[in-house]
């Protein structure tokens, strides 16, 4: 409720609030429509009848539907500076609430950000948003402005980092791709991604080989390039490998993540977007998985490390006001992907005539999400620049494992040899992303079906870009560790 004291009756603001009618000035005086509002705002003639007031009006200024005020006491009053300030505040409030002024293009993006940057609290039921203003999704996915900004992408030669670097560089942004090229999966694949980036976007992508735990290196990069965003995609991935090499997950996913946050304390204007995982939902029985559900029952050390990322990020946001957005990825797949993922290893084994191990006797379901849809969500989170947020990025359409295998068989033109077995330790039976929140705040709307996505993946898999060593290299195949990686 807005209190508007001391507004003179002749002020357009007062007239608008009392009668709902305002006319433009014909002279130095304010005109009004009709006589009812004049009678209501004429204290000097409060005892006169309506007929007497009409007679006075007509005798003084003639007849007509629009008349000047005849009372000198009222006529001398003008809109004060105070009332003009109130009018300006009313207009500003209308702009912020409605947010629909398409005629102000330069400010449109800022209006969207104001409407879609809610505050949050972490309650007993998980993330509890206070976003009552964000009631409608943007018409299109949020995009970064074409301001040629600089972005640090950690894990920049990994699967998601590679595709994000491509998207950003194609729009003219400079990308610093930090990667340690560790041997968890094929280093050849990672270095070939780096070559692709440098050959396609020479001058816009700089590949830096280094360790995320190297605080001095991080501070030097932040100081030298002053990036607008850091997108942290560097992590030790894989649920099953965490059973064999737990120290790798503690070091990379927790210790190195804290090192990055410490470096960002010295660059408070830089916004952080980081990769979390759908695995944080653990053995959650509620489907689809929503950001407001509890995520405190992990099934693996990998899941626990990702949940720790979210908790640590919240602490640094609260203590140091760092802008942090976590993205829970759901089973990302596509060209240049990870060889330890099912779609990659299945395709390799099928083409070689090797048996494919089907866990859970084919009953598991996964919310497979194509890489291009994921990258659109990541860019939307960067454009939003929220103080603190967590989003699901999935396809909102779980696919049964057997259907997934049949589609892959069709695209490869082979019939798979299948060996059925029990669920693997640490795995979950089903994942299903509720992406309503990402849709409402980011305009996120995945469009790629499993059939279309696997068709694109197989086209790359059968192209000269694919190399056999991509599928045969890597510690994930043997479960062995790497000294620097686990130390």
Short mmCIF file of N, CA, C and O in Angstrom, two decimals, residues 252-317:
data_model
loop_
_atom_site.label_atom_id
_atom_site.label_comp_id
_atom_site.label_asym_id
_atom_site.label_seq_id
_atom_site.Cartn_x
_atom_site.Cartn_y
_atom_site.Cartn_z
N UNK A 252 39.69 -33.86 -6.16
CA UNK A 252 39.26 -33.03 -7.28
C UNK A 252 37.92 -32.34 -6.99
O UNK A 252 37.78 -31.14 -7.24
N UNK A 253 36.96 -33.08 -6.50
CA UNK A 253 35.61 -32.54 -6.37
C UNK A 253 35.42 -31.67 -5.14
O UNK A 253 34.49 -30.87 -5.10
N UNK A 254 36.27 -31.84 -4.12
CA UNK A 254 36.09 -31.05 -2.90
C UNK A 254 37.26 -30.10 -2.67
O UNK A 254 37.09 -28.88 -2.62
N UNK A 255 38.47 -30.67 -2.55
CA UNK A 255 39.63 -29.82 -2.27
C UNK A 255 39.85 -28.79 -3.37
O UNK A 255 40.04 -27.60 -3.08
N UNK A 256 39.84 -29.22 -4.63
CA UNK A 256 40.09 -28.29 -5.74
C UNK A 256 38.94 -27.29 -5.88
O UNK A 256 39.16 -26.13 -6.26
N UNK A 257 37.72 -27.71 -5.57
CA UNK A 257 36.58 -26.81 -5.65
C UNK A 257 36.71 -25.68 -4.62
O UNK A 257 36.43 -24.52 -4.91
N UNK A 258 37.15 -26.03 -3.43
CA UNK A 258 37.38 -25.01 -2.39
C UNK A 258 38.50 -24.07 -2.83
O UNK A 258 38.44 -22.85 -2.59
N UNK A 259 39.53 -24.60 -3.46
CA UNK A 259 40.64 -23.76 -3.96
C UNK A 259 40.11 -22.73 -4.96
O UNK A 259 40.51 -21.55 -4.94
N UNK A 260 39.20 -23.15 -5.81
CA UNK A 260 38.60 -22.22 -6.78
C UNK A 260 37.78 -21.14 -6.07
O UNK A 260 37.87 -19.95 -6.40
N UNK A 261 36.99 -21.54 -5.10
CA UNK A 261 36.18 -20.57 -4.36
C UNK A 261 37.06 -19.58 -3.60
O UNK A 261 36.73 -18.38 -3.52
N UNK A 262 38.16 -20.05 -3.06
CA UNK A 262 39.08 -19.15 -2.38
C UNK A 262 39.65 -18.12 -3.35
O UNK A 262 39.81 -16.94 -3.01
N UNK A 263 39.98 -18.56 -4.55
CA UNK A 263 40.49 -17.62 -5.56
C UNK A 263 39.42 -16.60 -5.94
O UNK A 263 39.72 -15.42 -6.17
N UNK A 264 38.16 -17.04 -6.00
CA UNK A 264 37.08 -16.14 -6.39
C UNK A 264 36.78 -15.10 -5.32
O UNK A 264 36.14 -14.08 -5.61
N UNK A 265 37.20 -15.34 -4.09
CA UNK A 265 37.02 -14.33 -3.05
C UNK A 265 37.75 -13.04 -3.42
O UNK A 265 37.34 -11.95 -3.00
N UNK A 266 38.82 -13.16 -4.21
CA UNK A 266 39.59 -11.98 -4.63
C UNK A 266 39.06 -11.39 -5.93
O UNK A 266 39.60 -10.40 -6.43
N UNK A 267 38.02 -12.01 -6.49
CA UNK A 267 37.38 -11.49 -7.71
C UNK A 267 35.87 -11.54 -7.52
O UNK A 267 35.16 -12.30 -8.17
N UNK A 268 35.33 -10.74 -6.59
CA UNK A 268 33.92 -10.87 -6.20
C UNK A 268 32.91 -10.58 -7.30
O UNK A 268 31.76 -11.00 -7.20
N UNK A 269 33.32 -9.86 -8.34
CA UNK A 269 32.38 -9.55 -9.42
C UNK A 269 32.23 -10.71 -10.41
O UNK A 269 31.32 -10.69 -11.24
N UNK A 270 33.10 -11.71 -10.33
CA UNK A 270 33.04 -12.85 -11.24
C UNK A 270 31.98 -13.84 -10.75
O UNK A 270 31.98 -14.24 -9.59
N UNK A 271 31.10 -14.24 -11.64
CA UNK A 271 30.01 -15.16 -11.30
C UNK A 271 30.44 -16.60 -11.55
O UNK A 271 31.09 -16.88 -12.56
N UNK A 272 30.06 -17.48 -10.65
CA UNK A 272 30.43 -18.90 -10.75
C UNK A 272 29.21 -19.74 -11.11
O UNK A 272 28.17 -19.67 -10.46
N UNK A 273 29.36 -20.54 -12.15
CA UNK A 273 28.39 -21.59 -12.49
C UNK A 273 29.15 -22.91 -12.42
O UNK A 273 30.24 -23.03 -13.01
N UNK A 274 28.64 -23.88 -11.68
CA UNK A 274 29.39 -25.12 -11.49
C UNK A 274 28.51 -26.34 -11.74
O UNK A 274 27.28 -26.29 -11.61
N UNK A 275 29.15 -27.44 -12.12
CA UNK A 275 28.44 -28.68 -12.42
C UNK A 275 28.19 -29.46 -11.15
O UNK A 275 29.13 -29.80 -10.42
N UNK A 276 26.93 -29.74 -10.88
CA UNK A 276 26.56 -30.71 -9.87
C UNK A 276 26.10 -31.97 -10.63
O UNK A 276 26.57 -32.21 -11.74
N UNK A 277 25.22 -32.74 -10.07
CA UNK A 277 24.84 -34.00 -10.72
C UNK A 277 23.48 -34.48 -10.24
O UNK A 277 23.08 -34.22 -9.09
N UNK A 278 22.78 -35.19 -11.10
CA UNK A 278 21.51 -35.81 -10.71
C UNK A 278 21.72 -36.87 -9.64
O UNK A 278 20.77 -37.26 -8.95
N UNK A 279 22.96 -37.34 -9.48
CA UNK A 279 23.24 -38.39 -8.51
C UNK A 279 23.02 -37.92 -7.07
O UNK A 279 22.91 -38.74 -6.16
N UNK A 280 22.92 -36.59 -6.85
CA UNK A 280 22.69 -36.10 -5.49
C UNK A 280 21.35 -36.55 -4.95
O UNK A 280 21.14 -36.59 -3.73
N UNK A 281 20.42 -36.90 -5.83
CA UNK A 281 19.10 -37.35 -5.38
C UNK A 281 19.15 -38.77 -4.79
O UNK A 281 18.21 -39.18 -4.11
N UNK A 282 20.23 -39.49 -5.06
CA UNK A 282 20.43 -40.81 -4.45
C UNK A 282 19.25 -41.74 -4.64
O UNK A 282 18.76 -41.94 -5.75
N UNK A 283 18.79 -42.31 -3.54
CA UNK A 283 17.69 -43.28 -3.59
C UNK A 283 16.34 -42.61 -3.39
O UNK A 283 15.40 -43.21 -2.88
N UNK A 284 16.23 -41.36 -3.80
CA UNK A 284 14.96 -40.63 -3.72
C UNK A 284 13.87 -41.40 -4.46
O UNK A 284 14.05 -41.79 -5.61
N UNK A 285 12.74 -41.59 -3.83
CA UNK A 285 11.64 -42.35 -4.44
C UNK A 285 10.64 -41.46 -5.15
O UNK A 285 9.80 -41.96 -5.91
N UNK A 286 10.68 -40.14 -4.89
CA UNK A 286 9.74 -39.23 -5.53
C UNK A 286 10.21 -38.91 -6.94
O UNK A 286 11.35 -38.53 -7.16
N UNK A 287 9.30 -39.07 -7.90
CA UNK A 287 9.65 -38.82 -9.29
C UNK A 287 8.58 -37.92 -9.92
O UNK A 287 7.39 -38.11 -9.67
N UNK A 288 8.98 -36.92 -10.71
CA UNK A 288 10.35 -36.56 -11.08
C UNK A 288 11.10 -35.87 -9.95
O UNK A 288 10.50 -35.40 -8.99
N UNK A 289 12.42 -35.81 -10.10
CA UNK A 289 13.27 -35.20 -9.09
C UNK A 289 13.18 -33.67 -9.21
O UNK A 289 13.40 -33.11 -10.28
N UNK A 290 12.88 -33.03 -8.10
CA UNK A 290 12.74 -31.58 -8.07
C UNK A 290 13.80 -30.96 -7.15
O UNK A 290 14.21 -31.59 -6.16
N UNK A 291 14.20 -29.73 -7.46
CA UNK A 291 15.21 -29.05 -6.66
C UNK A 291 14.75 -28.82 -5.21
O UNK A 291 15.58 -28.62 -4.33
N UNK A 292 13.45 -28.83 -4.98
CA UNK A 292 12.93 -28.59 -3.63
C UNK A 292 12.91 -29.86 -2.78
O UNK A 292 12.63 -29.79 -1.58
N UNK A 293 13.18 -31.02 -3.39
CA UNK A 293 13.19 -32.27 -2.64
C UNK A 293 14.49 -32.42 -1.86
O UNK A 293 15.51 -31.84 -2.21
N UNK A 294 14.44 -33.22 -0.82
CA UNK A 294 15.64 -33.49 -0.04
C UNK A 294 16.63 -34.28 -0.87
O UNK A 294 16.24 -35.15 -1.67
N UNK A 295 17.90 -33.97 -0.68
CA UNK A 295 18.97 -34.66 -1.42
C UNK A 295 20.08 -34.98 -0.43
O UNK A 295 21.22 -34.55 -0.59
N UNK A 296 19.74 -35.73 0.59
CA UNK A 296 20.70 -36.03 1.67
C UNK A 296 20.87 -37.53 1.88
O UNK A 296 21.22 -37.96 2.97
N UNK A 297 20.63 -38.32 0.84
CA UNK A 297 20.76 -39.77 0.95
C UNK A 297 21.52 -40.32 -0.25
O UNK A 297 20.98 -41.10 -1.05
N UNK A 298 22.80 -39.92 -0.42
CA UNK A 298 23.56 -40.33 -1.62
C UNK A 298 23.85 -41.83 -1.64
O UNK A 298 23.96 -42.46 -0.59
N UNK A 299 24.00 -42.35 -2.85
CA UNK A 299 24.29 -43.77 -3.04
C UNK A 299 25.76 -44.05 -3.33
O UNK A 299 26.15 -45.20 -3.42
N UNK A 300 26.56 -43.01 -3.53
CA UNK A 300 27.96 -43.20 -3.91
C UNK A 300 28.78 -42.03 -3.40
O UNK A 300 28.24 -40.96 -3.07
N UNK A 301 30.11 -42.22 -3.35
CA UNK A 301 30.99 -41.13 -2.95
C UNK A 301 30.95 -40.01 -3.98
O UNK A 301 31.06 -38.82 -3.62
N UNK A 302 30.80 -40.35 -5.24
CA UNK A 302 30.66 -39.32 -6.26
C UNK A 302 29.47 -38.42 -5.96
O UNK A 302 29.57 -37.18 -5.99
N UNK A 303 28.33 -39.03 -5.64
CA UNK A 303 27.14 -38.25 -5.31
C UNK A 303 27.37 -37.39 -4.08
O UNK A 303 26.97 -36.22 -4.02
N UNK A 304 28.02 -37.96 -3.07
CA UNK A 304 28.30 -37.21 -1.84
C UNK A 304 29.21 -36.02 -2.12
O UNK A 304 29.03 -34.94 -1.55
N UNK A 305 30.20 -36.19 -3.00
CA UNK A 305 31.11 -35.09 -3.31
C UNK A 305 30.39 -33.97 -4.04
O UNK A 305 30.68 -32.78 -3.82
N UNK A 306 29.43 -34.31 -4.88
CA UNK A 306 28.67 -33.29 -5.59
C UNK A 306 27.71 -32.55 -4.67
O UNK A 306 27.49 -31.34 -4.79
N UNK A 307 27.13 -33.28 -3.73
CA UNK A 307 26.27 -32.63 -2.74
C UNK A 307 27.12 -31.71 -1.85
O UNK A 307 26.67 -30.63 -1.45
N UNK A 308 28.33 -32.13 -1.56
CA UNK A 308 29.23 -31.27 -0.79
C UNK A 308 29.53 -29.99 -1.55
O UNK A 308 29.63 -28.90 -0.95
N UNK A 309 29.69 -30.07 -2.86
CA UNK A 309 29.89 -28.87 -3.68
C UNK A 309 28.78 -27.87 -3.46
O UNK A 309 29.02 -26.66 -3.29
N UNK A 310 27.55 -28.36 -3.47
CA UNK A 310 26.41 -27.46 -3.32
C UNK A 310 26.41 -26.78 -1.95
O UNK A 310 26.13 -25.58 -1.83
N UNK A 311 26.70 -27.56 -0.90
CA UNK A 311 26.73 -27.00 0.45
C UNK A 311 27.86 -25.99 0.62
O UNK A 311 27.68 -24.91 1.20
N UNK A 312 29.04 -26.32 0.09
CA UNK A 312 30.20 -25.42 0.20
C UNK A 312 29.94 -24.14 -0.59
O UNK A 312 30.27 -23.03 -0.13
N UNK A 313 29.35 -24.26 -1.77
CA UNK A 313 29.04 -23.08 -2.58
C UNK A 313 28.08 -22.16 -1.84
O UNK A 313 28.23 -20.93 -1.89
N UNK A 314 27.10 -22.72 -1.15
CA UNK A 314 26.17 -21.89 -0.40
C UNK A 314 26.89 -21.13 0.72
O UNK A 314 26.63 -19.95 0.96
N UNK A 315 27.82 -21.81 1.39
CA UNK A 315 28.57 -21.15 2.46
C UNK A 315 29.35 -19.95 1.93
O UNK A 315 29.33 -18.86 2.52
N UNK A 316 30.04 -20.14 0.81
CA UNK A 316 30.83 -19.04 0.24
C UNK A 316 29.94 -17.92 -0.27
O UNK A 316 30.33 -16.74 -0.24
N UNK A 317 28.76 -18.27 -0.73
CA UNK A 317 27.81 -17.21 -1.13
C UNK A 317 27.38 -16.40 0.08
O UNK A 317 27.35 -15.16 0.04
#
